[in-house]
Short mmCIF file of C-alpha atoms in Angstrom, two decimals:
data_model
loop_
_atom_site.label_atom_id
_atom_site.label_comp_id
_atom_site.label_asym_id
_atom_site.label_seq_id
_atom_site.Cartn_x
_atom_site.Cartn_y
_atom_site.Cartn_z
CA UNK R 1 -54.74 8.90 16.07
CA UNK R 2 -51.12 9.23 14.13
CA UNK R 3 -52.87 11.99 12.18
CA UNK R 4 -53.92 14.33 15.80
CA UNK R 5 -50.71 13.53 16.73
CA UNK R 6 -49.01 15.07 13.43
CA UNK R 7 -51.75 17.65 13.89
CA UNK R 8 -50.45 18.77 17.20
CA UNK R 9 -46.92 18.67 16.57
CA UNK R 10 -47.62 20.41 13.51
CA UNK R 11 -48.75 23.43 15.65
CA UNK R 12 -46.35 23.25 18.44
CA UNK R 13 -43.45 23.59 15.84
CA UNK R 14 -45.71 26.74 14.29
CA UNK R 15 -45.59 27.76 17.39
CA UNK R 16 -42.47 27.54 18.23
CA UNK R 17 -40.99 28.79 14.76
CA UNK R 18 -43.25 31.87 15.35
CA UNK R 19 -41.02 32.80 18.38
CA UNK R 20 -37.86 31.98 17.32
CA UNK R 21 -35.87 34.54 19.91
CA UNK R 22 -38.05 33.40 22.52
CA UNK R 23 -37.84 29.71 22.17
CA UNK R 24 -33.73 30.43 22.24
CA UNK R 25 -34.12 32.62 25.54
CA UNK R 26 -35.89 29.86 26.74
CA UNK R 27 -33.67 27.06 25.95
CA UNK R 28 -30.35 28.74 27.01
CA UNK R 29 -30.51 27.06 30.62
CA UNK R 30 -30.91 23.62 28.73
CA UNK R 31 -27.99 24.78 26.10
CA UNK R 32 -25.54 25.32 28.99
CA UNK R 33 -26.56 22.51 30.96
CA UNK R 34 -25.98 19.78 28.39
CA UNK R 35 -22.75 21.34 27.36
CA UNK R 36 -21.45 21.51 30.97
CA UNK R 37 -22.27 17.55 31.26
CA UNK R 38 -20.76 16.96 28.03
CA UNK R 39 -17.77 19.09 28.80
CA UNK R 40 -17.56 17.56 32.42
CA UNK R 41 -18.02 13.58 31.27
CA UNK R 42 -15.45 14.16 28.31
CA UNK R 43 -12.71 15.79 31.55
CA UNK R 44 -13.36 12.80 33.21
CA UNK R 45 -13.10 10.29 30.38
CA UNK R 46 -9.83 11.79 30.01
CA UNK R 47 -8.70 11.49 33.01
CA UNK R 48 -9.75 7.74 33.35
CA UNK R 49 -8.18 7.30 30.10
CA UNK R 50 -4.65 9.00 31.71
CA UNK R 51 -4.79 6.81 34.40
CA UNK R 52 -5.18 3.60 32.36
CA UNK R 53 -2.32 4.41 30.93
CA UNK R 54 -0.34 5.04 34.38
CA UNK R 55 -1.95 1.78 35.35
CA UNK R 56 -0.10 0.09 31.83
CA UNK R 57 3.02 1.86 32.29
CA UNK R 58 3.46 0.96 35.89
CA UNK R 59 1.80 -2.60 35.83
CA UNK R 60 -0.91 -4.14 38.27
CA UNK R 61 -0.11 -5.90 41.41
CA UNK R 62 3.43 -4.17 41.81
CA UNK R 63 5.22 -2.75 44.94
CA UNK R 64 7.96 -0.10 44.28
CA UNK R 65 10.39 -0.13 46.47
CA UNK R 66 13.18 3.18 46.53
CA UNK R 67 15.86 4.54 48.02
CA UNK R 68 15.38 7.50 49.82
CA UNK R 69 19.25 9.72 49.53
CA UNK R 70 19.56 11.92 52.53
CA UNK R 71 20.82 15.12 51.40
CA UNK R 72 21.60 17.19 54.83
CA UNK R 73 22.87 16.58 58.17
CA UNK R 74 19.40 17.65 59.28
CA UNK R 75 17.77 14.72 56.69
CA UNK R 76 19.69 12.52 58.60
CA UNK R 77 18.67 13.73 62.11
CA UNK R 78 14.98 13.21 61.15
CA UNK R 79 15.12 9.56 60.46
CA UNK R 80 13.52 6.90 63.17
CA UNK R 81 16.99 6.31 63.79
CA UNK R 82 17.25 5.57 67.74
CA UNK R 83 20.13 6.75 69.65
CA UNK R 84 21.07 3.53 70.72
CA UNK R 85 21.34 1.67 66.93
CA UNK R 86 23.97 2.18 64.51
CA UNK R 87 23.69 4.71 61.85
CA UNK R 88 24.69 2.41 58.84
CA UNK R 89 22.56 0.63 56.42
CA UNK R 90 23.81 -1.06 53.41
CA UNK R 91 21.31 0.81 51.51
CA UNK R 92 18.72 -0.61 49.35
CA UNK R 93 20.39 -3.92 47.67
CA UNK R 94 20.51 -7.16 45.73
CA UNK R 95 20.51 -8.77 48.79
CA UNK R 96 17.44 -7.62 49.89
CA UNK R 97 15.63 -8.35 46.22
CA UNK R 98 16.92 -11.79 47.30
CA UNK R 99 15.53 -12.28 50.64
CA UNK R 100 12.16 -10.79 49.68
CA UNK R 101 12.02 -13.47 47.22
CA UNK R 102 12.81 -16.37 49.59
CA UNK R 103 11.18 -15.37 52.60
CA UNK R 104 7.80 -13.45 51.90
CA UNK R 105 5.14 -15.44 50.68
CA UNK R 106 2.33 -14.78 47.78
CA UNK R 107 5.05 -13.22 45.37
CA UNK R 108 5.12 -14.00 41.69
CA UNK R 109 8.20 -11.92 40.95
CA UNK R 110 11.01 -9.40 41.70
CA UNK R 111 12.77 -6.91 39.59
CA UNK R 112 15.49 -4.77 40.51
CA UNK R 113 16.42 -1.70 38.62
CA UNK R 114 19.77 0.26 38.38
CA UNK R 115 19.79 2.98 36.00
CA UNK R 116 22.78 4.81 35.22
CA UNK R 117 23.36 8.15 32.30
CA UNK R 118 25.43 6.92 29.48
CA UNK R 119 26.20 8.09 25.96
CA UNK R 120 26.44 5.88 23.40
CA UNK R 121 28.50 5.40 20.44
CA UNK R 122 28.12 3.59 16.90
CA UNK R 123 29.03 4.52 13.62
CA UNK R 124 30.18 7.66 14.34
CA UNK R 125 26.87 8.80 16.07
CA UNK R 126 26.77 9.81 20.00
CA UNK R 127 23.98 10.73 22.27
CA UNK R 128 22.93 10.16 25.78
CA UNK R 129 20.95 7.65 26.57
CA UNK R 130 19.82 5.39 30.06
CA UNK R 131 21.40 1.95 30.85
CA UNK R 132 19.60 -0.49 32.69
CA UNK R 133 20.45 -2.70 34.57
CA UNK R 134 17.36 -5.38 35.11
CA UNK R 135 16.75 -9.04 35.41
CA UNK R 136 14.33 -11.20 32.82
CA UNK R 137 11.21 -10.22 35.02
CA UNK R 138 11.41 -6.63 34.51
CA UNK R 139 10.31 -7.26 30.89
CA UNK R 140 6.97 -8.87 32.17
CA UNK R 141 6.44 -6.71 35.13
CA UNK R 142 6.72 -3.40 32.81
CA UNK R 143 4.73 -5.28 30.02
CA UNK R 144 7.16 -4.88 27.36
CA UNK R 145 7.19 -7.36 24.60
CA UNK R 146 10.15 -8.37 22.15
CA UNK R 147 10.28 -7.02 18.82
CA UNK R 148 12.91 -9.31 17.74
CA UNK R 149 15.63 -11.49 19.11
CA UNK R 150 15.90 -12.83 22.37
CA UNK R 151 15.92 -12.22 26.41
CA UNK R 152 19.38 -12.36 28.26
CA UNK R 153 19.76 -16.38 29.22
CA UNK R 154 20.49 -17.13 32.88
CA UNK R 155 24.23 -17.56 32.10
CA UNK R 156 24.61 -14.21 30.61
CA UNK R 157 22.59 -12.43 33.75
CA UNK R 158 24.45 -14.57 36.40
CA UNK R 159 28.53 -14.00 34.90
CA UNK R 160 26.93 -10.08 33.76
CA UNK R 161 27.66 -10.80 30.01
CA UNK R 162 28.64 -7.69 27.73
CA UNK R 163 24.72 -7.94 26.37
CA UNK R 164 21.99 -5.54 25.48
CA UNK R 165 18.24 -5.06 24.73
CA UNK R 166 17.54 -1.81 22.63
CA UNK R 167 14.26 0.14 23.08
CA UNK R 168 12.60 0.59 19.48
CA UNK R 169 14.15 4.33 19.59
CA UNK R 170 17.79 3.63 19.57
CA UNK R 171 16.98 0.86 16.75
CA UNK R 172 15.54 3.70 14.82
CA UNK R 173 18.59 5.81 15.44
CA UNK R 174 21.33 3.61 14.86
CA UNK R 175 20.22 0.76 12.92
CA UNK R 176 17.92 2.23 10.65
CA UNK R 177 19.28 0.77 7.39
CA UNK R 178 20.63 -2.54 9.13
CA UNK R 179 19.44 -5.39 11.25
CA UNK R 180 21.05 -4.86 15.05
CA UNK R 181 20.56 -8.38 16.18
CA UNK R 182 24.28 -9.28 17.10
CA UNK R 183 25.70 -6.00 16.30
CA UNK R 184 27.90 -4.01 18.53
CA UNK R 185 26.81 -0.72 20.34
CA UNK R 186 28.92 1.11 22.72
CA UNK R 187 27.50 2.18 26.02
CA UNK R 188 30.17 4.53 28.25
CA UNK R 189 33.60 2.29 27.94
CA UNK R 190 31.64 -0.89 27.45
CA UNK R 191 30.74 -2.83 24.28
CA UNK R 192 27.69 -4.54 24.03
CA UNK R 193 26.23 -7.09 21.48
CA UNK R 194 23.03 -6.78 20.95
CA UNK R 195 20.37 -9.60 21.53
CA UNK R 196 17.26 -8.04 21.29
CA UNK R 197 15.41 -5.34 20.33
CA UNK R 198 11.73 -4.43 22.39
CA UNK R 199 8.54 -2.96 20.90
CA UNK R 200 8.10 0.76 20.81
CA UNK R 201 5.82 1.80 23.56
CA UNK R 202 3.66 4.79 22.82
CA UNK R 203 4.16 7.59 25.34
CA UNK R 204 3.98 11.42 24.54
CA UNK R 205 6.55 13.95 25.13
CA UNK R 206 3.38 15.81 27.31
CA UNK R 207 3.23 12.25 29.53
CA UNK R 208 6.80 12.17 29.76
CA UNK R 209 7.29 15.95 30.98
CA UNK R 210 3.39 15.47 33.39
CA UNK R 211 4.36 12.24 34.62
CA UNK R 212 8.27 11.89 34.82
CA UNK R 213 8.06 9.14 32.77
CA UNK R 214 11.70 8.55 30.56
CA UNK R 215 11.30 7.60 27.35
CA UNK R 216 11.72 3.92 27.34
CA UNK R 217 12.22 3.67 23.36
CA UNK R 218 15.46 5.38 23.93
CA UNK R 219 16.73 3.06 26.94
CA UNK R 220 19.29 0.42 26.68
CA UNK R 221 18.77 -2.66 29.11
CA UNK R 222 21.47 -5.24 30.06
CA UNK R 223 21.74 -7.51 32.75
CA UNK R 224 21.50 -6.09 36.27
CA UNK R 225 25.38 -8.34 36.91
CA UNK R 226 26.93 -6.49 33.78
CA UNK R 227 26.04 -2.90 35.29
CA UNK R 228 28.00 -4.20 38.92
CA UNK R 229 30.91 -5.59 37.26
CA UNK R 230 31.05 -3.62 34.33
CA UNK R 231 29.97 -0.08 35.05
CA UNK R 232 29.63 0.63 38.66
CA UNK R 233 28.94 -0.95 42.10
CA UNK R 234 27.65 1.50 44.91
CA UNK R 235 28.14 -0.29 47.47
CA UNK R 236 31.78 -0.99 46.65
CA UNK R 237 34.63 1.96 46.96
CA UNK R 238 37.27 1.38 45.16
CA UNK R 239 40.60 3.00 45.06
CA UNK R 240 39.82 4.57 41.26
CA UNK R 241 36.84 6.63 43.34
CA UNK R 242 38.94 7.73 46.00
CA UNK R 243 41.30 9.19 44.13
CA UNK R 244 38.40 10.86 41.43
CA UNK R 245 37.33 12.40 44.82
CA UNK R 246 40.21 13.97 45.65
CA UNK R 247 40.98 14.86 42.10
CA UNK R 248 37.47 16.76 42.34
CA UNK R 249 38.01 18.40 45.73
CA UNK R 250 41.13 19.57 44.45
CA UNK R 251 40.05 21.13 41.27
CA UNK R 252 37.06 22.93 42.73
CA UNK R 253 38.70 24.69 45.18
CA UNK R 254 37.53 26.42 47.89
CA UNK R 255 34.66 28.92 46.70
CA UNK R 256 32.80 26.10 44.12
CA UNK R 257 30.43 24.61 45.15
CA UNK R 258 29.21 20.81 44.31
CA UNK R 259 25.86 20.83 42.42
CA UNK R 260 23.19 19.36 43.75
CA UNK R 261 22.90 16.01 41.30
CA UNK R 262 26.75 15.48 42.15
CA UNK R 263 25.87 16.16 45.97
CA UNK R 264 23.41 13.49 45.25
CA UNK R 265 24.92 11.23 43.59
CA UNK R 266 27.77 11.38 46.32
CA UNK R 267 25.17 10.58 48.80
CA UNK R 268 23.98 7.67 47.14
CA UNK R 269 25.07 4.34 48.93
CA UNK R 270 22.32 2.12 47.79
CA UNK R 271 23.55 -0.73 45.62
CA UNK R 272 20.22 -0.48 43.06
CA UNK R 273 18.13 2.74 42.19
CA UNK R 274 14.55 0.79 42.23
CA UNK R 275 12.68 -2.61 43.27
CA UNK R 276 9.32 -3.84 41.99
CA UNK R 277 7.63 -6.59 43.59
CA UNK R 278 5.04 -7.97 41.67
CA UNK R 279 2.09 -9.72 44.05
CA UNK R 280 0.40 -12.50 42.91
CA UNK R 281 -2.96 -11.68 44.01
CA UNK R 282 -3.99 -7.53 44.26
CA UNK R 283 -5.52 -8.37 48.17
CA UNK R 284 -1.97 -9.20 48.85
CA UNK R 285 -0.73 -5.96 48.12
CA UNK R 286 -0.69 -3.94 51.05
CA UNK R 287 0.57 -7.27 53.51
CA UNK R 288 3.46 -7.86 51.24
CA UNK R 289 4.49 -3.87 51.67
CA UNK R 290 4.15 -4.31 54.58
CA UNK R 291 6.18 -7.16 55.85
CA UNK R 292 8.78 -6.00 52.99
CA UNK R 293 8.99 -2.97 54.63
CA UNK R 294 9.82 -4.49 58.31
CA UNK R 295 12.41 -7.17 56.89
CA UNK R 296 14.16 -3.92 55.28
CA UNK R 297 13.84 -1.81 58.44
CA UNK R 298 16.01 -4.97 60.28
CA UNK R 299 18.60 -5.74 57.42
CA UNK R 300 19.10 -1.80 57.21
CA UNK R 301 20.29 -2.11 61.17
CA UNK R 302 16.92 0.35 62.32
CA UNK R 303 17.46 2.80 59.26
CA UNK R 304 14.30 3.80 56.96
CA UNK R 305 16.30 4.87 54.12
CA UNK R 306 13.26 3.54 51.42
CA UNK R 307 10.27 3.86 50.41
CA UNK R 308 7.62 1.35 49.90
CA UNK R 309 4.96 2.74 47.51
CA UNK R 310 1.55 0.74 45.87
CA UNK R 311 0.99 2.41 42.37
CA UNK R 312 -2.42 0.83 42.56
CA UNK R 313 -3.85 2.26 45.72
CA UNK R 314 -2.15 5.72 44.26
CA UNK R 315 -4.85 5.39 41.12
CA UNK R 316 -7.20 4.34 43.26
CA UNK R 317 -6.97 7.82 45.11
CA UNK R 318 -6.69 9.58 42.29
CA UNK R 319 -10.04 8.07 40.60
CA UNK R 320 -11.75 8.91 44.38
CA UNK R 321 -10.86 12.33 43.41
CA UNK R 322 -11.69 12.66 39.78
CA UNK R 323 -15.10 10.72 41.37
CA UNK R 324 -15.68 13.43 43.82
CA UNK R 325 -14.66 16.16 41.03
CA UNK R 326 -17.01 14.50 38.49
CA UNK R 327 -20.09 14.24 40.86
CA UNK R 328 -19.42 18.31 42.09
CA UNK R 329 -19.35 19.27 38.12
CA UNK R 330 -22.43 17.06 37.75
CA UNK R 331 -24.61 18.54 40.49
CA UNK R 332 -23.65 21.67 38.79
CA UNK R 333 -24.66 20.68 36.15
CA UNK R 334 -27.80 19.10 36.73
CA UNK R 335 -28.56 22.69 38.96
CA UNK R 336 -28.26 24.30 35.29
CA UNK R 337 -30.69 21.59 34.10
CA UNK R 338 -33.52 22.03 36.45
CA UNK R 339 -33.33 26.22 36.21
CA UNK R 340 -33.36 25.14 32.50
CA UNK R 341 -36.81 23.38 33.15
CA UNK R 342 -38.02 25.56 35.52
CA UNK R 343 -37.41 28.57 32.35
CA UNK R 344 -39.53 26.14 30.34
CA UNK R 345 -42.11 26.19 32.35
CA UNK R 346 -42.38 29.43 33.38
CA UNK R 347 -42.27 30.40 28.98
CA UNK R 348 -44.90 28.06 28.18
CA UNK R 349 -47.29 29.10 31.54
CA UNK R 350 -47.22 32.79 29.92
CA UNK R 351 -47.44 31.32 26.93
CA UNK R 352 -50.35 29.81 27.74
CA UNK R 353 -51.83 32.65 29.30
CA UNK R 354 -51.29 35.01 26.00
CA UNK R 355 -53.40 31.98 23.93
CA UNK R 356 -56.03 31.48 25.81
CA UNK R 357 -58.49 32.51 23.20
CA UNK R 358 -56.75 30.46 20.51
CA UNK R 359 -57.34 27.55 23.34
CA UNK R 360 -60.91 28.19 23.82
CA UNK R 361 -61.30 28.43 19.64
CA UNK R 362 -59.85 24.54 19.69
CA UNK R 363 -61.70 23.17 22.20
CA UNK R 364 -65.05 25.05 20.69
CA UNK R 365 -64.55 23.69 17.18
CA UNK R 366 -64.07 20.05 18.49
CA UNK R 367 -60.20 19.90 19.95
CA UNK R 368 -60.04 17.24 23.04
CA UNK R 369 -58.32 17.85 26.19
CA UNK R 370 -55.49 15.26 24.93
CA UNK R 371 -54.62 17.36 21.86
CA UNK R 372 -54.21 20.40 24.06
CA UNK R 373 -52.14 18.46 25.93
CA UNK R 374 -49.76 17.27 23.47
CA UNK R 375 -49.51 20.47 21.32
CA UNK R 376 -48.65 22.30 24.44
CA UNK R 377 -46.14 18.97 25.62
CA UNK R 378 -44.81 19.03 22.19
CA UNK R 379 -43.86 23.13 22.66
CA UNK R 380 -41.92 22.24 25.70
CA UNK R 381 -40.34 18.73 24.24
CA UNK R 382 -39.11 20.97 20.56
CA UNK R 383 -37.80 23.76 22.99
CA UNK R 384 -35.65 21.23 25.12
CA UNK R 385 -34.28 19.38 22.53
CA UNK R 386 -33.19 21.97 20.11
CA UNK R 387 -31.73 23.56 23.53
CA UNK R 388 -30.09 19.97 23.70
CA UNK R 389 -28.49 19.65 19.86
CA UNK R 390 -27.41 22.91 20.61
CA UNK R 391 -25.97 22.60 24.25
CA UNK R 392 -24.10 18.78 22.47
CA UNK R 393 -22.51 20.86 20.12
CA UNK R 394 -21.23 23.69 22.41
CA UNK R 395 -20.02 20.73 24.83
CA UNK R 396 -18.05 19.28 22.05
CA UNK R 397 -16.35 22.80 20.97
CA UNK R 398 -15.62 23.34 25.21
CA UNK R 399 -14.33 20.08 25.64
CA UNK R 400 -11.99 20.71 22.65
CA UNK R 401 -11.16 23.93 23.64
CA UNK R 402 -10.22 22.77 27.24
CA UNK R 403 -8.07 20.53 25.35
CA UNK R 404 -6.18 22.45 23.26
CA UNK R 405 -5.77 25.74 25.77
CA UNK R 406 -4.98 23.71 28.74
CA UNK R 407 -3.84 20.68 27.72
CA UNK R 408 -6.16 18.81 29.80
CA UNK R 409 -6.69 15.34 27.91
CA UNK R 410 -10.58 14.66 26.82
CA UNK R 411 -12.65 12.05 25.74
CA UNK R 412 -16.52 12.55 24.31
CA UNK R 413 -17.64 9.39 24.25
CA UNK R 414 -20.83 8.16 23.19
CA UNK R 415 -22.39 7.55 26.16
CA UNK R 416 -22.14 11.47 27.40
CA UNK R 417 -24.13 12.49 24.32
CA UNK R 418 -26.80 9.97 24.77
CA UNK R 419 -27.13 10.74 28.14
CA UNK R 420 -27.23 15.00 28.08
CA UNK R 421 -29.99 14.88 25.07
CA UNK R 422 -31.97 12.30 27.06
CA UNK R 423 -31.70 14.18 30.03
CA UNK R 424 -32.84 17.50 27.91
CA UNK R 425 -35.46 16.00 26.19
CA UNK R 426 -36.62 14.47 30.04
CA UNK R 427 -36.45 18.27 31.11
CA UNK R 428 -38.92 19.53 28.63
CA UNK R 429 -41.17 16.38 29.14
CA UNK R 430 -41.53 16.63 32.58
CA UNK R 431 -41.29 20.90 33.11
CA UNK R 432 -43.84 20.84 30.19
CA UNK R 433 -46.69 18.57 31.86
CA UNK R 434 -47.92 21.91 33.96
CA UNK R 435 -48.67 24.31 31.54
CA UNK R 436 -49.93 21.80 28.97
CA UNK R 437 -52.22 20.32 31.99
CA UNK R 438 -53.61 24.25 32.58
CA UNK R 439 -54.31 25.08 29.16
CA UNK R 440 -55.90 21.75 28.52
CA UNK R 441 -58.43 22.67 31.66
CA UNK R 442 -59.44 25.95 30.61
CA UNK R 443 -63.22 26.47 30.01
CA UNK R 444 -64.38 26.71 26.13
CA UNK R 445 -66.31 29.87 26.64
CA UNK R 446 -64.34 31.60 29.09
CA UNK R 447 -62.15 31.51 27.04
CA UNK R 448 -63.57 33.01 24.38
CA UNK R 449 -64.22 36.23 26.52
CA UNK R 450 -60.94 36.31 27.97
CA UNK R 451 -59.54 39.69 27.01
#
């Protein structure tokens, strides 16, 4: 039995070999249609792979919660302000952090964020970096872990302690030949002593451009307290701001014009730049926003000047859409597939056609039906798979390509190769039963005659 079988696929690769440009005509529908699943599965695995990484960056189970800044009289207009409410808010606050935390159930914990542009000083060495002001929680929220040293203690975040945690970055930067636990770094007109020092997080300048992600390694965090009494308070005006004002109005004169960050940043009455609410359970999610997002409407006196986003259920729509995009590419694929195995086919029913005499020779010198068969199956199954080696390796180089060109993250995993060259190889199989099922019926001696 192994021997007819040898016997058979000894001919069908004969055969093959014998029409080399043929069998490659033949295959090219298979060729492109494994290399278009290849291509497509490896665009999708790296776009699940890029949204992982949101997912790790922006944590699981959190509620963002921002300020919106009105920037025109119009902006202001628009809001569901009603004509009979006050048009005051106190702006997005510690406040409210605080009565989130006390009032809404099913929440594990609350960070709020106030991020200011600083340079910083040491050693002779200056460059701009972010201060930010955050709470204990924001460390576990944003999954960051401590390289070294020690998180701010509760007496140092409630009297706003002249403290710091350095990202990995400014460690690299500063202290690169000297251990910054309990050294000094200066951050605008402030001195801070340094307490700890986080783990670098991986995140590439083409994620931080794509995504508006900062680059945390360079970021220096102290408690949310020091920024309010130390730096600056926005919901506060104090007499030194007034007079800056003036001294800016002044100087600008009549014919320059603000730009629009300082416009912005004049506009901006909200006490702290960001809130994250982390949920204890993800079905809690959208409740929490939502009651979070009534109890601000009332302590903001009617005014929706914020924004109450779910990071998750933004994933979640984007993975619906790399779905959808995935199964259109796929059908597409799979369309390339079948004309693939319909060529196939309609090769190896000429090809049967042209041999009909060498058919009728095998069957009169002794062949069975079953070799004809598998000679003929074995044609199709040699012409489908080299189509499929071929069509894996011109996935690979188009999934690279797409890569490199436009810088469109992909992934060939494992699991896309196996699945293409089964497909292919299922192709020939099945596209190959027809013709090997008509040349296996044809009569001995008719055969013989056929002309």
């Amino acid at each position: 039995m192994t021997e007819k079988i040898l016997a058979n696929f000894s001919l069908a690769l004969e055969a093959v070999l014998a029409n080399k440009l043929r069998s490659m005509l033949t295959a090219l529908g298979i060729i492109f249609g494994v290399a278009a699943v290849i291509a497509m599965l490896g665009i999708g695995a790296g776009a699940q792979q890029e949204i992982l990484d949101q997912i790790r960056l922006i944590g699981v189970n959190n509620i963002v919660i921002s300020p919106v800044i009105e920037q025109t009289e119009e902006d202001l207009q628009a809001t569901t302000v009603s004509a009979n409410k006050p048009k005051f808010s106190p702006g997005l606050s510690l406040a409210d952090a605080q009565s989130i935390q006390n009032i809404i159930p099913g929440i594990a914990k609350i960070s709020p964020e106030i991020i200011l542009d600083k340079y910083l000083i040491t050693n002779g060495i200056r460059r701009s970096a972010k201060l930010v002001g955050v709470n204990n929680y924001y460390f576990d929220i944003a999954n960051f872990q401590l390289a070294e040293g020690e998180l701010f203690s509760e007496r140092q975040i409630r009297e706003g302690d002249r403290v710091c945690i350095i990202g990995k970055g400014i460690q690299s930067r500063f202290f690169s030949e000297q251990e910054p636990i309990d050294k000094h770094i200066k951050v605008g007109n402030q001195w801070l002593r340094i307490v700890g020092v986080l783990e670098p997080r991986l995140i590439t300048d083409e994620n931080i451009s794509r995504l508006g992600i900062r680059d945390y390694n360079m970021d220096v965090y102290v408690p949310i307290n020091t920024v309010l009494i130390r730096y600056r308070d926005r919901s506060l005006i104090t007499q030194a701001q007034i007079e800056a004002a003036k001294a800016r109005n002044r100087s600008r004169g009549d014919n320059e014009e603000a730009t629009t960050a300082e416009l912005t940043e004049q506009r901006n009455y909200h006490q702290i730049d960001r809130l994250v609410v982390q949920a204890e359970e993800t079905n809690a999610l959208s409740r929490i926003a939502e009651v979070s997002s009534r109890m601000l409407e009332r302590r903001h006196f009617g005014m929706v000047d914020f924004e109450v986003t779910i990071p998750e259920m933004l994933i979640k729509q984007q993975q619906r859409t790399n779905q959808i995009f995935n199964i259109v590419l796929g059908a597409l694929a799979g369309i390339s597939l079948l004309v693939g195995g319909i060529g196939i086919m309609n090769i190896m029913l000429a090809s049967v056609m042209e041999r009909i005499k060498e058919i009728g020779l095998r069957l009169a010198v002794g062949a069975q039906k079953t070799d004809i068969i598998w000679q003929f199956l074995f044609e199709a199954i040699l012409i489908s798979i080299s189509g499929g080696l071929i069509g894996i390796i011109l996935g690979i180089t188009i999934a690279m390509g797409i890569s490199q060109v436009a810088d469109i993250p992909t992934v060939i995993t494992p699991f896309s190769i196996i699945l293409s060259f089964g497909v292919a190889a299922t192709v020939g199989l099945i596209f190959g039963i027809a013709p090997a099922r008509r040349a296996a019926n044809q009569d001995p001696i008719t055969s013989l005659r056929y002309e």
